[in-house]
Short mmCIF file of N, CA and C in Angstrom, two decimals:
data_model
loop_
_atom_site.label_atom_id
_atom_site.label_comp_id
_atom_site.label_asym_id
_atom_site.label_seq_id
_atom_site.Cartn_x
_atom_site.Cartn_y
_atom_site.Cartn_z
N UNK A 689 0.32 14.02 -41.16
CA UNK A 689 -0.99 13.45 -41.41
C UNK A 689 -0.80 12.04 -41.97
N UNK A 690 -1.49 11.09 -41.40
CA UNK A 690 -1.35 9.71 -41.85
C UNK A 690 -2.27 9.44 -43.04
N UNK A 691 -1.87 8.48 -43.83
CA UNK A 691 -2.62 8.12 -45.03
C UNK A 691 -3.57 6.97 -44.74
N UNK A 692 -4.48 6.73 -45.66
CA UNK A 692 -5.49 5.70 -45.51
C UNK A 692 -4.85 4.32 -45.31
N UNK A 693 -3.81 4.03 -46.07
CA UNK A 693 -3.15 2.71 -46.00
C UNK A 693 -2.58 2.49 -44.60
N UNK A 694 -1.92 3.51 -44.04
CA UNK A 694 -1.34 3.39 -42.71
C UNK A 694 -2.42 3.20 -41.65
N UNK A 695 -3.52 3.95 -41.77
CA UNK A 695 -4.61 3.80 -40.82
C UNK A 695 -5.24 2.42 -40.90
N UNK A 696 -5.41 1.91 -42.11
CA UNK A 696 -5.99 0.58 -42.29
C UNK A 696 -5.08 -0.49 -41.71
N UNK A 697 -3.77 -0.36 -41.89
CA UNK A 697 -2.82 -1.32 -41.32
C UNK A 697 -2.84 -1.28 -39.80
N UNK A 698 -2.95 -0.10 -39.22
CA UNK A 698 -3.03 0.02 -37.77
C UNK A 698 -4.30 -0.64 -37.23
N UNK A 699 -5.41 -0.44 -37.91
CA UNK A 699 -6.66 -1.08 -37.50
C UNK A 699 -6.54 -2.59 -37.57
N UNK A 700 -5.90 -3.09 -38.64
CA UNK A 700 -5.70 -4.53 -38.81
C UNK A 700 -4.85 -5.09 -37.68
N UNK A 701 -3.78 -4.39 -37.31
CA UNK A 701 -2.92 -4.84 -36.21
C UNK A 701 -3.69 -4.89 -34.90
N UNK A 702 -4.49 -3.86 -34.63
CA UNK A 702 -5.24 -3.85 -33.38
C UNK A 702 -6.30 -4.95 -33.35
N UNK A 703 -6.93 -5.24 -34.49
CA UNK A 703 -7.90 -6.33 -34.55
C UNK A 703 -7.22 -7.68 -34.31
N UNK A 704 -6.03 -7.88 -34.88
CA UNK A 704 -5.30 -9.14 -34.68
C UNK A 704 -4.91 -9.31 -33.22
N UNK A 705 -4.46 -8.21 -32.58
CA UNK A 705 -4.09 -8.29 -31.17
C UNK A 705 -5.30 -8.66 -30.31
N UNK A 706 -6.45 -8.06 -30.61
CA UNK A 706 -7.67 -8.37 -29.86
C UNK A 706 -8.07 -9.83 -30.06
N UNK A 707 -7.94 -10.34 -31.29
CA UNK A 707 -8.26 -11.74 -31.56
C UNK A 707 -7.32 -12.67 -30.81
N UNK A 708 -6.03 -12.33 -30.74
CA UNK A 708 -5.07 -13.15 -30.00
C UNK A 708 -5.42 -13.19 -28.52
N UNK A 709 -5.82 -12.04 -27.99
CA UNK A 709 -6.18 -11.99 -26.57
C UNK A 709 -7.41 -12.84 -26.31
N UNK A 710 -8.40 -12.75 -27.19
CA UNK A 710 -9.62 -13.53 -27.02
C UNK A 710 -9.35 -15.02 -27.19
N UNK A 711 -8.53 -15.37 -28.19
CA UNK A 711 -8.29 -16.79 -28.48
C UNK A 711 -7.50 -17.48 -27.37
N UNK A 712 -6.52 -16.80 -26.81
CA UNK A 712 -5.78 -17.42 -25.71
C UNK A 712 -6.49 -17.07 -24.41
N UNK A 713 -6.74 -18.06 -23.62
CA UNK A 713 -7.52 -17.83 -22.41
C UNK A 713 -6.70 -17.13 -21.34
N UNK A 714 -7.39 -16.33 -20.54
CA UNK A 714 -6.75 -15.54 -19.50
C UNK A 714 -6.06 -16.42 -18.45
N UNK A 715 -6.67 -17.51 -17.97
CA UNK A 715 -5.98 -18.34 -16.97
C UNK A 715 -4.66 -18.91 -17.47
N UNK A 716 -4.59 -19.25 -18.74
CA UNK A 716 -3.34 -19.76 -19.30
C UNK A 716 -2.27 -18.69 -19.30
N UNK A 717 -2.64 -17.47 -19.66
CA UNK A 717 -1.67 -16.37 -19.67
C UNK A 717 -1.19 -16.08 -18.26
N UNK A 718 -2.11 -16.05 -17.30
CA UNK A 718 -1.74 -15.77 -15.92
C UNK A 718 -0.81 -16.85 -15.39
N UNK A 719 -1.12 -18.12 -15.67
CA UNK A 719 -0.25 -19.19 -15.17
C UNK A 719 1.12 -19.16 -15.84
N UNK A 720 1.19 -18.82 -17.12
CA UNK A 720 2.51 -18.74 -17.77
C UNK A 720 3.30 -17.55 -17.23
N UNK A 721 2.63 -16.41 -17.00
CA UNK A 721 3.31 -15.26 -16.39
C UNK A 721 3.81 -15.61 -14.99
N UNK A 722 3.00 -16.36 -14.25
CA UNK A 722 3.38 -16.76 -12.90
C UNK A 722 4.61 -17.66 -12.92
N UNK A 723 4.66 -18.59 -13.87
CA UNK A 723 5.83 -19.48 -13.99
C UNK A 723 7.08 -18.69 -14.36
N UNK A 724 6.94 -17.74 -15.29
CA UNK A 724 8.08 -16.92 -15.68
C UNK A 724 8.57 -16.05 -14.52
N UNK A 725 7.64 -15.59 -13.69
CA UNK A 725 7.99 -14.71 -12.58
C UNK A 725 8.58 -15.47 -11.39
N UNK A 726 8.32 -16.75 -11.27
CA UNK A 726 8.71 -17.50 -10.08
C UNK A 726 10.22 -17.47 -9.82
N UNK A 727 11.04 -17.50 -10.86
CA UNK A 727 12.50 -17.47 -10.63
C UNK A 727 12.93 -16.11 -10.05
N UNK A 728 12.30 -15.03 -10.52
CA UNK A 728 12.62 -13.71 -9.96
C UNK A 728 12.15 -13.63 -8.51
N UNK A 729 10.99 -14.18 -8.22
CA UNK A 729 10.49 -14.17 -6.84
C UNK A 729 11.43 -14.95 -5.93
N UNK A 730 11.93 -16.09 -6.40
CA UNK A 730 12.88 -16.87 -5.60
C UNK A 730 14.15 -16.06 -5.31
N UNK A 731 14.59 -15.29 -6.28
CA UNK A 731 15.75 -14.43 -6.10
C UNK A 731 15.48 -13.35 -5.05
N UNK A 732 14.31 -12.71 -5.15
CA UNK A 732 13.93 -11.69 -4.16
C UNK A 732 13.80 -12.30 -2.76
N UNK A 733 13.22 -13.49 -2.70
CA UNK A 733 13.06 -14.20 -1.43
C UNK A 733 14.42 -14.47 -0.80
N UNK A 734 15.38 -14.89 -1.60
CA UNK A 734 16.73 -15.18 -1.12
C UNK A 734 17.39 -13.92 -0.54
N UNK A 735 17.29 -12.80 -1.25
CA UNK A 735 17.88 -11.54 -0.76
C UNK A 735 17.20 -11.07 0.52
N UNK A 736 15.89 -11.17 0.57
CA UNK A 736 15.15 -10.72 1.76
C UNK A 736 15.53 -11.58 2.97
N UNK A 737 15.67 -12.89 2.78
CA UNK A 737 16.07 -13.76 3.89
C UNK A 737 17.49 -13.45 4.36
N UNK A 738 18.37 -13.11 3.42
CA UNK A 738 19.74 -12.72 3.81
C UNK A 738 19.72 -11.47 4.68
N UNK A 739 18.94 -10.48 4.27
CA UNK A 739 18.87 -9.23 5.03
C UNK A 739 18.21 -9.46 6.39
N UNK A 740 17.14 -10.25 6.42
CA UNK A 740 16.42 -10.51 7.67
C UNK A 740 17.29 -11.26 8.68
N UNK A 741 18.23 -12.06 8.20
CA UNK A 741 19.08 -12.83 9.10
C UNK A 741 20.22 -11.99 9.69
N UNK A 742 20.46 -10.80 9.16
CA UNK A 742 21.50 -9.92 9.69
C UNK A 742 21.04 -9.30 11.01
N UNK A 743 22.02 -8.85 11.81
CA UNK A 743 21.66 -8.20 13.07
C UNK A 743 21.02 -6.84 12.78
N UNK A 744 20.25 -6.35 13.73
CA UNK A 744 19.54 -5.08 13.52
C UNK A 744 20.51 -3.91 13.35
N UNK A 745 21.69 -4.01 13.94
CA UNK A 745 22.68 -2.94 13.80
C UNK A 745 23.24 -2.88 12.38
N UNK A 746 23.49 -4.03 11.78
CA UNK A 746 24.12 -4.04 10.46
C UNK A 746 23.15 -3.76 9.32
N UNK A 747 21.87 -3.91 9.54
CA UNK A 747 20.91 -3.68 8.45
C UNK A 747 20.18 -2.34 8.58
N UNK A 748 20.67 -1.46 9.44
CA UNK A 748 20.03 -0.15 9.59
C UNK A 748 20.03 0.60 8.28
N UNK A 749 19.02 1.36 7.98
CA UNK A 749 17.88 1.80 8.75
C UNK A 749 16.70 0.84 8.74
N UNK A 750 16.81 -0.31 8.09
CA UNK A 750 15.70 -1.26 7.99
C UNK A 750 15.45 -1.92 9.34
N UNK A 751 14.22 -1.80 9.82
CA UNK A 751 13.82 -2.45 11.07
C UNK A 751 13.25 -3.83 10.77
N UNK A 752 12.38 -3.89 9.79
CA UNK A 752 11.73 -5.14 9.41
C UNK A 752 11.68 -5.23 7.89
N UNK A 753 11.87 -6.44 7.37
CA UNK A 753 11.79 -6.67 5.93
C UNK A 753 11.16 -8.04 5.71
N UNK A 754 10.34 -8.17 4.68
CA UNK A 754 9.69 -9.45 4.43
C UNK A 754 8.92 -9.45 3.13
N UNK A 755 8.14 -10.50 2.93
CA UNK A 755 7.33 -10.61 1.71
C UNK A 755 6.10 -11.44 2.01
N UNK A 756 5.06 -11.25 1.20
CA UNK A 756 3.85 -12.05 1.29
C UNK A 756 3.36 -12.33 -0.12
N UNK A 757 2.49 -13.30 -0.22
CA UNK A 757 1.88 -13.64 -1.51
C UNK A 757 0.39 -13.75 -1.30
N UNK A 758 -0.38 -13.01 -2.09
CA UNK A 758 -1.83 -13.04 -1.99
C UNK A 758 -2.36 -13.93 -3.11
N UNK A 759 -2.76 -15.14 -2.80
CA UNK A 759 -3.10 -16.17 -3.78
C UNK A 759 -4.22 -15.76 -4.73
N UNK A 760 -5.31 -15.26 -4.20
CA UNK A 760 -6.45 -14.95 -5.05
C UNK A 760 -6.22 -13.77 -5.98
N UNK A 761 -5.38 -12.82 -5.56
CA UNK A 761 -5.14 -11.62 -6.35
C UNK A 761 -3.93 -11.72 -7.26
N UNK A 762 -3.17 -12.79 -7.14
CA UNK A 762 -1.93 -12.97 -7.90
C UNK A 762 -0.98 -11.81 -7.67
N UNK A 763 -0.78 -11.46 -6.39
CA UNK A 763 0.10 -10.35 -6.02
C UNK A 763 1.20 -10.85 -5.11
N UNK A 764 2.41 -10.37 -5.38
CA UNK A 764 3.56 -10.60 -4.51
C UNK A 764 3.90 -9.26 -3.88
N UNK A 765 3.99 -9.24 -2.55
CA UNK A 765 4.27 -7.98 -1.86
C UNK A 765 5.58 -8.11 -1.10
N UNK A 766 6.47 -7.16 -1.34
CA UNK A 766 7.74 -7.08 -0.63
C UNK A 766 7.69 -5.78 0.18
N UNK A 767 8.07 -5.84 1.47
CA UNK A 767 7.91 -4.66 2.31
C UNK A 767 9.10 -4.48 3.24
N UNK A 768 9.25 -3.26 3.73
CA UNK A 768 10.28 -2.93 4.71
C UNK A 768 9.79 -1.75 5.53
N UNK A 769 10.27 -1.65 6.77
CA UNK A 769 9.91 -0.52 7.62
C UNK A 769 11.18 0.07 8.22
N UNK A 770 11.08 1.33 8.64
CA UNK A 770 12.25 2.03 9.13
C UNK A 770 11.82 3.22 9.98
N UNK A 771 12.78 3.75 10.74
CA UNK A 771 12.61 5.02 11.42
C UNK A 771 13.57 6.00 10.76
N UNK A 772 13.04 7.12 10.29
CA UNK A 772 13.89 8.10 9.62
C UNK A 772 13.60 9.49 10.15
N UNK A 773 14.62 10.33 10.10
CA UNK A 773 14.45 11.73 10.44
C UNK A 773 14.31 12.51 9.15
N UNK A 774 13.21 13.21 9.00
CA UNK A 774 12.93 13.97 7.79
C UNK A 774 12.86 15.44 8.17
N UNK A 775 13.53 16.26 7.39
CA UNK A 775 13.52 17.71 7.62
C UNK A 775 12.45 18.34 6.74
N UNK A 776 11.56 19.10 7.37
CA UNK A 776 10.50 19.80 6.64
C UNK A 776 10.61 21.29 6.92
N UNK A 777 10.26 22.08 5.92
CA UNK A 777 10.23 23.54 6.11
C UNK A 777 8.86 23.94 6.67
N UNK A 778 8.88 24.62 7.81
CA UNK A 778 7.64 25.11 8.40
C UNK A 778 7.29 26.45 7.76
N UNK A 779 8.24 27.36 7.74
CA UNK A 779 8.09 28.63 7.04
C UNK A 779 9.20 28.70 6.00
N UNK A 780 9.37 29.82 5.37
CA UNK A 780 10.38 29.94 4.32
C UNK A 780 11.79 29.68 4.82
N UNK A 781 12.09 30.09 6.03
CA UNK A 781 13.47 29.99 6.52
C UNK A 781 13.61 29.09 7.74
N UNK A 782 12.53 28.60 8.28
CA UNK A 782 12.59 27.75 9.47
C UNK A 782 12.44 26.29 9.05
N UNK A 783 13.41 25.48 9.47
CA UNK A 783 13.35 24.05 9.20
C UNK A 783 13.06 23.32 10.51
N UNK A 784 12.32 22.25 10.40
CA UNK A 784 11.99 21.47 11.58
C UNK A 784 12.23 20.00 11.28
N UNK A 785 12.94 19.32 12.16
CA UNK A 785 13.20 17.90 11.98
C UNK A 785 12.20 17.09 12.78
N UNK A 786 11.69 16.04 12.16
CA UNK A 786 10.74 15.15 12.82
C UNK A 786 11.17 13.72 12.55
N UNK A 787 10.86 12.85 13.49
CA UNK A 787 11.12 11.42 13.31
C UNK A 787 9.85 10.77 12.79
N UNK A 788 9.99 10.04 11.69
CA UNK A 788 8.87 9.38 11.04
C UNK A 788 9.09 7.87 11.04
N UNK A 789 8.00 7.15 11.14
CA UNK A 789 8.01 5.72 10.86
C UNK A 789 7.67 5.58 9.39
N UNK A 790 8.53 4.91 8.64
CA UNK A 790 8.38 4.85 7.19
C UNK A 790 8.19 3.40 6.77
N UNK A 791 7.23 3.17 5.87
CA UNK A 791 7.01 1.85 5.29
C UNK A 791 7.20 1.96 3.79
N UNK A 792 7.86 0.99 3.23
CA UNK A 792 7.97 0.90 1.77
C UNK A 792 7.45 -0.46 1.34
N UNK A 793 6.72 -0.45 0.23
CA UNK A 793 6.17 -1.68 -0.31
C UNK A 793 6.37 -1.70 -1.82
N UNK A 794 6.70 -2.86 -2.32
CA UNK A 794 6.71 -3.12 -3.77
C UNK A 794 5.70 -4.23 -3.99
N UNK A 795 4.67 -3.95 -4.75
CA UNK A 795 3.66 -4.97 -5.03
C UNK A 795 3.76 -5.31 -6.51
N UNK A 796 4.01 -6.57 -6.79
CA UNK A 796 4.10 -7.06 -8.16
C UNK A 796 2.83 -7.86 -8.43
N UNK A 797 2.06 -7.42 -9.43
CA UNK A 797 0.80 -8.07 -9.78
C UNK A 797 0.97 -8.80 -11.10
N UNK A 798 0.58 -10.07 -11.12
CA UNK A 798 0.58 -10.86 -12.35
C UNK A 798 -0.61 -10.39 -13.18
N UNK A 799 -0.37 -9.92 -14.39
CA UNK A 799 -1.44 -9.36 -15.22
C UNK A 799 -1.97 -10.38 -16.22
N UNK A 800 -3.02 -9.98 -16.91
CA UNK A 800 -3.62 -10.81 -17.95
C UNK A 800 -2.96 -10.60 -19.30
N UNK A 801 -1.98 -9.71 -19.36
CA UNK A 801 -1.24 -9.46 -20.59
C UNK A 801 -0.02 -10.37 -20.62
N UNK A 802 0.23 -11.00 -21.73
CA UNK A 802 1.32 -11.96 -21.84
C UNK A 802 2.68 -11.29 -21.66
N UNK A 803 3.45 -11.77 -20.68
CA UNK A 803 4.80 -11.27 -20.45
C UNK A 803 4.89 -9.93 -19.75
N UNK A 804 3.80 -9.45 -19.17
CA UNK A 804 3.77 -8.13 -18.54
C UNK A 804 3.36 -8.25 -17.07
N UNK A 805 4.05 -7.49 -16.21
CA UNK A 805 3.72 -7.39 -14.79
C UNK A 805 3.45 -5.94 -14.44
N UNK A 806 2.67 -5.75 -13.38
CA UNK A 806 2.43 -4.40 -12.87
C UNK A 806 3.21 -4.25 -11.58
N UNK A 807 4.10 -3.27 -11.53
CA UNK A 807 4.90 -2.98 -10.35
C UNK A 807 4.38 -1.69 -9.72
N UNK A 808 3.92 -1.78 -8.47
CA UNK A 808 3.44 -0.62 -7.74
C UNK A 808 4.36 -0.40 -6.55
N UNK A 809 4.89 0.81 -6.44
CA UNK A 809 5.81 1.14 -5.36
C UNK A 809 5.15 2.17 -4.45
N UNK A 810 5.03 1.81 -3.16
CA UNK A 810 4.41 2.69 -2.17
C UNK A 810 5.46 3.13 -1.16
N UNK A 811 5.26 4.32 -0.66
CA UNK A 811 6.04 4.79 0.47
C UNK A 811 5.12 5.62 1.34
N UNK A 812 5.09 5.32 2.63
CA UNK A 812 4.23 6.04 3.56
C UNK A 812 5.04 6.36 4.80
N UNK A 813 5.00 7.62 5.22
CA UNK A 813 5.71 8.05 6.42
C UNK A 813 4.71 8.71 7.37
N UNK A 814 4.74 8.30 8.63
CA UNK A 814 3.84 8.84 9.65
C UNK A 814 4.69 9.39 10.79
N UNK A 815 4.41 10.62 11.19
CA UNK A 815 5.14 11.24 12.28
C UNK A 815 4.86 10.49 13.58
N UNK A 816 5.89 10.34 14.41
CA UNK A 816 5.70 9.63 15.67
C UNK A 816 4.90 10.46 16.68
N UNK A 817 4.99 11.78 16.58
CA UNK A 817 4.30 12.64 17.54
C UNK A 817 2.92 13.06 17.07
N UNK A 818 2.76 13.28 15.78
CA UNK A 818 1.48 13.74 15.24
C UNK A 818 1.04 12.75 14.17
N UNK A 819 0.10 11.88 14.50
CA UNK A 819 -0.30 10.82 13.58
C UNK A 819 -1.03 11.33 12.34
N UNK A 820 -1.50 12.58 12.38
CA UNK A 820 -2.15 13.13 11.19
C UNK A 820 -1.14 13.69 10.19
N UNK A 821 0.13 13.77 10.59
CA UNK A 821 1.19 14.23 9.69
C UNK A 821 1.69 13.02 8.89
N UNK A 822 1.15 12.86 7.69
CA UNK A 822 1.43 11.68 6.87
C UNK A 822 1.98 12.13 5.51
N UNK A 823 3.00 11.43 5.05
CA UNK A 823 3.55 11.65 3.71
C UNK A 823 3.33 10.36 2.93
N UNK A 824 2.70 10.46 1.75
CA UNK A 824 2.44 9.26 0.93
C UNK A 824 2.97 9.48 -0.48
N UNK A 825 3.56 8.43 -1.04
CA UNK A 825 4.00 8.44 -2.44
C UNK A 825 3.62 7.09 -3.05
N UNK A 826 3.18 7.14 -4.29
CA UNK A 826 2.80 5.90 -4.98
C UNK A 826 3.12 6.06 -6.46
N UNK A 827 3.77 5.06 -7.03
CA UNK A 827 4.04 5.04 -8.46
C UNK A 827 3.75 3.65 -8.99
N UNK A 828 3.20 3.62 -10.21
CA UNK A 828 2.86 2.35 -10.84
C UNK A 828 3.50 2.33 -12.23
N UNK A 829 4.06 1.18 -12.57
CA UNK A 829 4.68 1.03 -13.89
C UNK A 829 4.49 -0.41 -14.35
N UNK A 830 4.34 -0.60 -15.65
CA UNK A 830 4.23 -1.93 -16.22
C UNK A 830 5.59 -2.33 -16.76
N UNK A 831 6.02 -3.54 -16.43
CA UNK A 831 7.34 -4.00 -16.85
C UNK A 831 7.23 -5.34 -17.54
N UNK A 832 8.23 -5.64 -18.35
CA UNK A 832 8.28 -6.91 -19.05
C UNK A 832 8.95 -7.95 -18.16
N UNK A 833 8.41 -9.15 -18.14
CA UNK A 833 8.96 -10.21 -17.31
C UNK A 833 10.38 -10.55 -17.75
N UNK A 834 10.66 -10.43 -19.03
CA UNK A 834 12.00 -10.74 -19.55
C UNK A 834 13.07 -9.82 -18.98
N UNK A 835 12.69 -8.62 -18.53
CA UNK A 835 13.65 -7.66 -18.00
C UNK A 835 13.96 -7.86 -16.52
N UNK A 836 13.31 -8.82 -15.88
CA UNK A 836 13.56 -9.07 -14.47
C UNK A 836 14.81 -9.93 -14.35
N UNK A 837 15.84 -9.37 -13.74
CA UNK A 837 17.10 -10.09 -13.59
C UNK A 837 17.68 -9.79 -12.21
N UNK A 838 18.87 -10.29 -11.97
CA UNK A 838 19.53 -10.12 -10.67
C UNK A 838 19.77 -8.64 -10.36
N UNK A 839 20.17 -7.88 -11.37
CA UNK A 839 20.44 -6.46 -11.16
C UNK A 839 19.17 -5.71 -10.75
N UNK A 840 18.05 -6.02 -11.39
CA UNK A 840 16.80 -5.36 -11.03
C UNK A 840 16.35 -5.78 -9.63
N UNK A 841 16.59 -7.03 -9.26
CA UNK A 841 16.26 -7.49 -7.90
C UNK A 841 17.07 -6.69 -6.88
N UNK A 842 18.34 -6.46 -7.19
CA UNK A 842 19.17 -5.67 -6.27
C UNK A 842 18.69 -4.22 -6.19
N UNK A 843 18.19 -3.67 -7.30
CA UNK A 843 17.64 -2.32 -7.26
C UNK A 843 16.40 -2.27 -6.37
N UNK A 844 15.54 -3.28 -6.45
CA UNK A 844 14.35 -3.30 -5.59
C UNK A 844 14.75 -3.46 -4.12
N UNK A 845 15.75 -4.28 -3.85
CA UNK A 845 16.24 -4.43 -2.48
C UNK A 845 16.82 -3.11 -1.98
N UNK A 846 17.53 -2.39 -2.85
CA UNK A 846 18.04 -1.06 -2.48
C UNK A 846 16.90 -0.10 -2.16
N UNK A 847 15.80 -0.19 -2.92
CA UNK A 847 14.63 0.65 -2.62
C UNK A 847 14.07 0.28 -1.25
N UNK A 848 13.91 -1.01 -0.99
CA UNK A 848 13.39 -1.45 0.31
C UNK A 848 14.37 -1.12 1.44
N UNK A 849 15.65 -1.05 1.13
CA UNK A 849 16.67 -0.71 2.12
C UNK A 849 16.90 0.78 2.27
N UNK A 850 16.04 1.59 1.67
CA UNK A 850 16.05 3.05 1.79
C UNK A 850 17.33 3.67 1.24
N UNK A 851 17.92 3.02 0.23
CA UNK A 851 19.11 3.58 -0.40
C UNK A 851 18.73 4.52 -1.54
N UNK A 852 17.66 4.19 -2.26
CA UNK A 852 17.24 5.00 -3.41
C UNK A 852 15.77 5.35 -3.30
N UNK A 853 15.38 6.40 -4.02
CA UNK A 853 13.98 6.82 -4.04
C UNK A 853 13.23 6.07 -5.14
N UNK A 854 11.90 6.23 -5.15
CA UNK A 854 11.07 5.60 -6.19
C UNK A 854 11.49 6.06 -7.57
N UNK A 855 11.71 7.34 -7.73
CA UNK A 855 12.05 7.90 -9.04
C UNK A 855 13.36 7.28 -9.57
N UNK A 856 14.35 7.12 -8.70
CA UNK A 856 15.62 6.54 -9.13
C UNK A 856 15.46 5.08 -9.54
N UNK A 857 14.65 4.34 -8.82
CA UNK A 857 14.44 2.92 -9.15
C UNK A 857 13.71 2.80 -10.48
N UNK A 858 12.65 3.56 -10.67
CA UNK A 858 11.87 3.46 -11.90
C UNK A 858 12.69 3.88 -13.11
N UNK A 859 13.62 4.81 -12.92
CA UNK A 859 14.47 5.21 -14.04
C UNK A 859 15.44 4.10 -14.44
N UNK A 860 15.68 3.12 -13.57
CA UNK A 860 16.58 2.02 -13.89
C UNK A 860 15.88 0.78 -14.44
N UNK A 861 14.57 0.84 -14.61
CA UNK A 861 13.86 -0.27 -15.24
C UNK A 861 14.22 -0.25 -16.72
N UNK A 862 14.79 -1.34 -17.25
CA UNK A 862 15.30 -1.31 -18.62
C UNK A 862 14.26 -1.00 -19.68
N UNK A 863 13.15 -1.69 -19.69
CA UNK A 863 12.14 -1.49 -20.74
C UNK A 863 10.77 -1.45 -20.09
N UNK A 864 10.30 -0.25 -19.83
CA UNK A 864 8.95 -0.11 -19.29
C UNK A 864 7.96 -0.39 -20.41
N UNK A 865 6.95 -1.15 -20.12
CA UNK A 865 5.95 -1.51 -21.14
C UNK A 865 4.86 -0.46 -21.16
N UNK A 866 4.48 -0.04 -22.34
CA UNK A 866 3.37 0.88 -22.49
C UNK A 866 2.10 0.04 -22.61
N UNK A 867 1.25 0.11 -21.61
CA UNK A 867 0.08 -0.77 -21.55
C UNK A 867 -0.91 -0.44 -22.66
N UNK A 868 -0.95 0.80 -23.16
CA UNK A 868 -1.87 1.14 -24.24
C UNK A 868 -1.49 0.42 -25.53
N UNK A 869 -0.20 0.17 -25.75
CA UNK A 869 0.22 -0.55 -26.95
C UNK A 869 -0.21 -2.01 -26.91
N UNK A 870 -0.39 -2.53 -25.69
CA UNK A 870 -0.70 -3.95 -25.55
C UNK A 870 -2.18 -4.24 -25.69
N UNK A 871 -3.02 -3.23 -25.53
CA UNK A 871 -4.47 -3.45 -25.56
C UNK A 871 -4.97 -3.53 -26.98
#
């Protein structure tokens, strides 16, 4: 059970954080986050161009890889596509293999919180024979801009290159930010 003094101090901290957010304007925070993120984006761009310049045989299973930037939304999108064979259980003991077209996307959104980015990882697989057979996965995590380095860029490239799953990549993020603490 917390005491009155501790509760009062917590209220004071939350009021100060709200005042700081109000006093510093949102466009300034977004532009500073964008500047801090630009070096990491350049690193990702360099790796994606290296992979895209390789022959299709050497970069398998990746068929296409690239990136886009959505100016109005302050979003950077990195994507890759592939053809994969996925084994699914039809009944308890019968397995069936199907070929799926798989897309992976990493969307990095510049947030209004100082030094924080939102990383959303998507994976969608559609059967080539039955278009209604769709597998979707989505995970979202908030990360600190300071934790973006060469190693993390390589982990994201490994995710786009179908080497690791979403869960494995998110477990390697050094310091995930708790967005409730920042509000």
